GROMACS .gro file of C-alpha atoms in nm:
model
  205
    1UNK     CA    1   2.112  -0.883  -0.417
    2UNK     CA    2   2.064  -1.016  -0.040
    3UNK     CA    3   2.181  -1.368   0.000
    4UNK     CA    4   1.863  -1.587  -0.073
    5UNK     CA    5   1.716  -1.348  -0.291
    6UNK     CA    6   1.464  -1.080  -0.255
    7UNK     CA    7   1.109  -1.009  -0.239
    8UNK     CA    8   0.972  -0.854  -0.587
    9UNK     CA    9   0.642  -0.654  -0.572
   10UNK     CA   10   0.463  -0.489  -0.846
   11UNK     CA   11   0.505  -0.071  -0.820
   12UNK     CA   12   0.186   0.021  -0.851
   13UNK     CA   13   0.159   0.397  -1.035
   14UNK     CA   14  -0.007   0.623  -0.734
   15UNK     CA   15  -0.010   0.780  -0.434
   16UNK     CA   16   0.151   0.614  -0.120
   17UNK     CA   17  -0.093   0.608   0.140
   18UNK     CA   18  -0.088   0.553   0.484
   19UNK     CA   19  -0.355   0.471   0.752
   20UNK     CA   20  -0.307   0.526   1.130
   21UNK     CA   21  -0.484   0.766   1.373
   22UNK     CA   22  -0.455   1.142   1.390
   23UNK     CA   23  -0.386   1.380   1.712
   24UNK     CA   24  -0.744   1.341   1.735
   25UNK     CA   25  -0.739   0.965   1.763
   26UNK     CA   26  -0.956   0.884   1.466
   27UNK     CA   27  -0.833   0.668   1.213
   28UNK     CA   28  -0.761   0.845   0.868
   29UNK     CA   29  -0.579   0.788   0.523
   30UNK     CA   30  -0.267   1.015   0.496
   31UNK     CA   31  -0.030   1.105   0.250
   32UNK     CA   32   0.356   1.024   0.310
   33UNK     CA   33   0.414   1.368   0.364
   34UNK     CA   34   0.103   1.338   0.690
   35UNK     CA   35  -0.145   1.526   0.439
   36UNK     CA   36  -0.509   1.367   0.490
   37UNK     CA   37  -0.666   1.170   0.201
   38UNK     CA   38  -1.013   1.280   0.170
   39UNK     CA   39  -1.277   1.106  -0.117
   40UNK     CA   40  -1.197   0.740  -0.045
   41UNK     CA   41  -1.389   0.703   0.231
   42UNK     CA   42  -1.503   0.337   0.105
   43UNK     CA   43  -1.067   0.244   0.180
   44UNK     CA   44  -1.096   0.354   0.548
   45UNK     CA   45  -1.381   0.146   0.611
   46UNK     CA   46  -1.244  -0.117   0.467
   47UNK     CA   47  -0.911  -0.085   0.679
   48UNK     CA   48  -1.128  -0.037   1.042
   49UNK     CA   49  -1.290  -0.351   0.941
   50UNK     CA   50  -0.865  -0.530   0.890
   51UNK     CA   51  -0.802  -0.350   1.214
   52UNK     CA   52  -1.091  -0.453   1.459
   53UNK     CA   53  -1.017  -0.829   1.349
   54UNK     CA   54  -0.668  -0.758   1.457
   55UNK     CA   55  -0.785  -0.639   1.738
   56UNK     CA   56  -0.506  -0.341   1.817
   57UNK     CA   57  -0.444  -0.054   1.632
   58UNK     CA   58  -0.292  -0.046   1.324
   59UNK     CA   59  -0.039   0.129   1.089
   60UNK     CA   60  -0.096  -0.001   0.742
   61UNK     CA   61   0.131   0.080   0.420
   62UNK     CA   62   0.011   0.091   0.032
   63UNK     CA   63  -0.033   0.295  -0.249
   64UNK     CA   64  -0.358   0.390  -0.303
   65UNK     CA   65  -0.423   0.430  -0.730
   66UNK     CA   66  -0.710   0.609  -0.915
   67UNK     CA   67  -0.813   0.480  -1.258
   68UNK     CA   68  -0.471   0.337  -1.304
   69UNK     CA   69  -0.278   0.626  -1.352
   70UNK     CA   70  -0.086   0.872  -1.147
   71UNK     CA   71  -0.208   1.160  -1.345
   72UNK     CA   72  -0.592   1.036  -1.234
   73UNK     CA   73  -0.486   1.011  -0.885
   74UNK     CA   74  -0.342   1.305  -0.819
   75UNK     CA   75  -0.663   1.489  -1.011
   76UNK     CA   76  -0.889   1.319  -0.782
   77UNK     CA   77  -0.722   1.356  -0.448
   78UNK     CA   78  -0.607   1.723  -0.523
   79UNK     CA   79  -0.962   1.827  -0.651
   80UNK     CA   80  -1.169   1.559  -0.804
   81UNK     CA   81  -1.348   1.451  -0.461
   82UNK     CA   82  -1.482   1.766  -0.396
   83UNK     CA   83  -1.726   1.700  -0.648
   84UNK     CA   84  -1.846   1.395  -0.414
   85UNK     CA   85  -1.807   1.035  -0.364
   86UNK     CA   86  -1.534   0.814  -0.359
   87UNK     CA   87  -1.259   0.697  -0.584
   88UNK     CA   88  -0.932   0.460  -0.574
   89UNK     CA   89  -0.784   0.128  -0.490
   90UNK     CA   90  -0.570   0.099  -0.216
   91UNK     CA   91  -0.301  -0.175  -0.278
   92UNK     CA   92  -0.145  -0.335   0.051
   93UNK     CA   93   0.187  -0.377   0.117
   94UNK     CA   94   0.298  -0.329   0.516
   95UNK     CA   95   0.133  -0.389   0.842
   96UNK     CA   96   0.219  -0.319   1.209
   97UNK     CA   97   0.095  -0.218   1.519
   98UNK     CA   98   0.035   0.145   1.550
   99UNK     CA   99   0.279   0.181   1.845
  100UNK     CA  100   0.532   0.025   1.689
  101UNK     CA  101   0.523   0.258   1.401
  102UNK     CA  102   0.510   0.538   1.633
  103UNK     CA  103   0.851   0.436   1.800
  104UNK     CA  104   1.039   0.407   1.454
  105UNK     CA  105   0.948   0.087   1.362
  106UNK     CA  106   0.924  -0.273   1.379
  107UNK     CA  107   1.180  -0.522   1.420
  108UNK     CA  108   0.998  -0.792   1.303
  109UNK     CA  109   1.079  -0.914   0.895
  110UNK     CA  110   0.924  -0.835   0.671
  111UNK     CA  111   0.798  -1.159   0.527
  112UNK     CA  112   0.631  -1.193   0.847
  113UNK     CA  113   0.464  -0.886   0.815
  114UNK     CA  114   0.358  -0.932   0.494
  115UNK     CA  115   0.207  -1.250   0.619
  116UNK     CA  116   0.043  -1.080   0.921
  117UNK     CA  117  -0.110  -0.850   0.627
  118UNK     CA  118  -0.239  -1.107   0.400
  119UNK     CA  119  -0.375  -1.300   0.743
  120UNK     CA  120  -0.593  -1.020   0.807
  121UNK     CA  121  -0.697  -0.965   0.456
  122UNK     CA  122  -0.786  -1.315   0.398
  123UNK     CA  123  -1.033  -1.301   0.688
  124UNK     CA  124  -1.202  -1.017   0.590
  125UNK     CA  125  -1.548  -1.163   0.331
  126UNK     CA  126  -1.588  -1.068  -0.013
  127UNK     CA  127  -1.830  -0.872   0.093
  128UNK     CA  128  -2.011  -0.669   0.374
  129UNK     CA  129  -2.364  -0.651   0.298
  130UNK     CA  130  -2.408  -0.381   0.589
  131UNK     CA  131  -2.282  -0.101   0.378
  132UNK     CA  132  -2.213   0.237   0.500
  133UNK     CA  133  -2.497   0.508   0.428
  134UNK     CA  134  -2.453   0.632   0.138
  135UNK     CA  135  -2.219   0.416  -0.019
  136UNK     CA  136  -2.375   0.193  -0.299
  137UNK     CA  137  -2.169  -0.092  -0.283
  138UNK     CA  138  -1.829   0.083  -0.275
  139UNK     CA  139  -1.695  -0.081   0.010
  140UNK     CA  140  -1.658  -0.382  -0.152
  141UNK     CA  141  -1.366  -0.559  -0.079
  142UNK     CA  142  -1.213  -0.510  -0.421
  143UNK     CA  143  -1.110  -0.129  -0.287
  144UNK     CA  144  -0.828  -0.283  -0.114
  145UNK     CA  145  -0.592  -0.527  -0.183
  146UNK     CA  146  -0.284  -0.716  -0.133
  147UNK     CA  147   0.018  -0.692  -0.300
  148UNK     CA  148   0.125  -0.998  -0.439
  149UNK     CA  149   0.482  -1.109  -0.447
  150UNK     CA  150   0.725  -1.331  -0.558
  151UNK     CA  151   1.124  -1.460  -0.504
  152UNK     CA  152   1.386  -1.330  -0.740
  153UNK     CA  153   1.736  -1.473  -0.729
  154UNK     CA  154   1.964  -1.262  -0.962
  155UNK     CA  155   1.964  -1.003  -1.160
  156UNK     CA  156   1.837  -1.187  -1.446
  157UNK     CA  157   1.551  -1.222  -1.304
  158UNK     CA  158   1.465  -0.973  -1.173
  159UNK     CA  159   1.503  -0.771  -1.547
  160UNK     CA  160   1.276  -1.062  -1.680
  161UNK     CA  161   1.003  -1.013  -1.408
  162UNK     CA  162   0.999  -0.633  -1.457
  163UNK     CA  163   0.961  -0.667  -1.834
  164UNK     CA  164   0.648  -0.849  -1.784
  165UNK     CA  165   0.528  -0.569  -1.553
  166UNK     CA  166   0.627  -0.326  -1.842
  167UNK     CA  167   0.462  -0.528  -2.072
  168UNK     CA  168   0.139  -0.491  -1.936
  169UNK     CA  169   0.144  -0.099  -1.870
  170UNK     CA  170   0.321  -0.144  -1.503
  171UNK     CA  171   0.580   0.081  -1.354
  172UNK     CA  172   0.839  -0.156  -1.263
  173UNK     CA  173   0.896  -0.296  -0.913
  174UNK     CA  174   0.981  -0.292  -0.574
  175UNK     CA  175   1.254  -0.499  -0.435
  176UNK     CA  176   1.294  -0.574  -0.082
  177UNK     CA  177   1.447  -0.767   0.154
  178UNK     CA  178   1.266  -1.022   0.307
  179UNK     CA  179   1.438  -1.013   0.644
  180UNK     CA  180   1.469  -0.643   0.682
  181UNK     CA  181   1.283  -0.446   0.933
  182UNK     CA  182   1.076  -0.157   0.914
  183UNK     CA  183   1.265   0.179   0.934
  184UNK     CA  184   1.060   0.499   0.905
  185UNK     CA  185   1.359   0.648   0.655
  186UNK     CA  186   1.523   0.600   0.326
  187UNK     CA  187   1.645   0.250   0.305
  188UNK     CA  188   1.893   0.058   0.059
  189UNK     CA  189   1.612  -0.267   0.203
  190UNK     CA  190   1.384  -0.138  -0.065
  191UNK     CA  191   1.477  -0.095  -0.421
  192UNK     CA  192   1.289   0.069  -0.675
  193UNK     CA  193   1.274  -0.093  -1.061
  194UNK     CA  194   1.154   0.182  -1.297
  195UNK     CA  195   1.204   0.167  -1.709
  196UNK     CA  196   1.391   0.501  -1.698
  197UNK     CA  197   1.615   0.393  -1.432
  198UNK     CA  198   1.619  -0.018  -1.495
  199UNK     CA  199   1.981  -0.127  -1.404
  200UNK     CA  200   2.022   0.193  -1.174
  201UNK     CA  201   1.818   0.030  -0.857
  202UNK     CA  202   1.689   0.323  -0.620
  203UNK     CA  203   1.670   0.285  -0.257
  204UNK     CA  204   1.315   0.376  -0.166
  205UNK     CA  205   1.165   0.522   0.189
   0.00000   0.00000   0.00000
């Protein structure tokens, strides 16, 4: 446990997703293991609209969840979309700019990342009546959101606030260290809280 506690997100049950531009240059949704994301199409519009406000390009970090389950999301981004339309929620937890990304990461914290990310979210309306053709609605903004968080101090707590997570159907969660950078590579700054494995913290990439 860092001195001054940690950061405690809930681990949402999905697919990690990741948006930044291709070889191509357009912006896409990619696995973690750079396979494109196709059949949430209403996500990536969502995330152009974060980016223009921020006015550079972006690499942004979540996990991106389908009907709740991972079992659903893995159907629908494997298969399901190819029966058309769109699917998912993407939930945000990391922002920086592309480039820095690109170079290995950023230096900055992360609680000031986090608070870049919920900046840009907050900005963006409820909703954007120009809708994409074709879309009915699904780029609302409820398609993406933020990853809320909270302090821990001990390990007491942290078993308390994953219990509640458990209790209502969660995974577990994510601790992190709220002063770490970003490193593209497994890192002991993020620690994984799952029922199977709760006492036996795993690092996370």
């Amino acid at each position: 446990m860092p001195e001054g506690g940690v950061l405690a997100e809930r681990k949402w049950d999905g697919w990690r997703c990741l948006y930044f531009r291709g070889l191509d240059g357009k912006p896409r949704l990619w696995s973690r293991n750079g396979m494109p994301l196709e059949g949430a199409d209403h996500i990536l519009h969502r995330l152009m609209l974060i980016e223009e406000q921020a006015g550079e390009n972006l690499f942004i970090d979540g996990e991106v969840v389908v009907d709740g389950t991972l079992a659903a999301t893995k159907q629908w981004f494997e298969r399901g979309y190819r029966k058309g339309g769109v699917d998912g929620t993407l939930h945000l937890f990391d922002v920086m700019a592309e480039a820095q990304w690109r170079a290995g990461g950023a230096e900055t914290p992360l609680i000031e990342r986090k608070a870049l990310l919920a900046g840009l979210v907050e900005q963006m309306p409820a909703d954007t009546w120009e809708w994409r053709e074709g879309s009915h609605g699904a780029d609302e903004a409820g398609c993406v959101q933020l990853v809320a968080d909270t302090w821990l101090f001990d390990d007491a707590q942290v078993l308390t606030e994953a219990q509640r997570v458990w209790a209502q159907d969660g995974e577990g969660l994510m601790l992190k260290d709220a002063a770490a950078p970003y490193i593209c590579s497994r890192t002991s700054s993020w620690l994984k809280v799952k029922q199977a494995n709760a006492g036996k913290w795993k690092a996370a990439a």
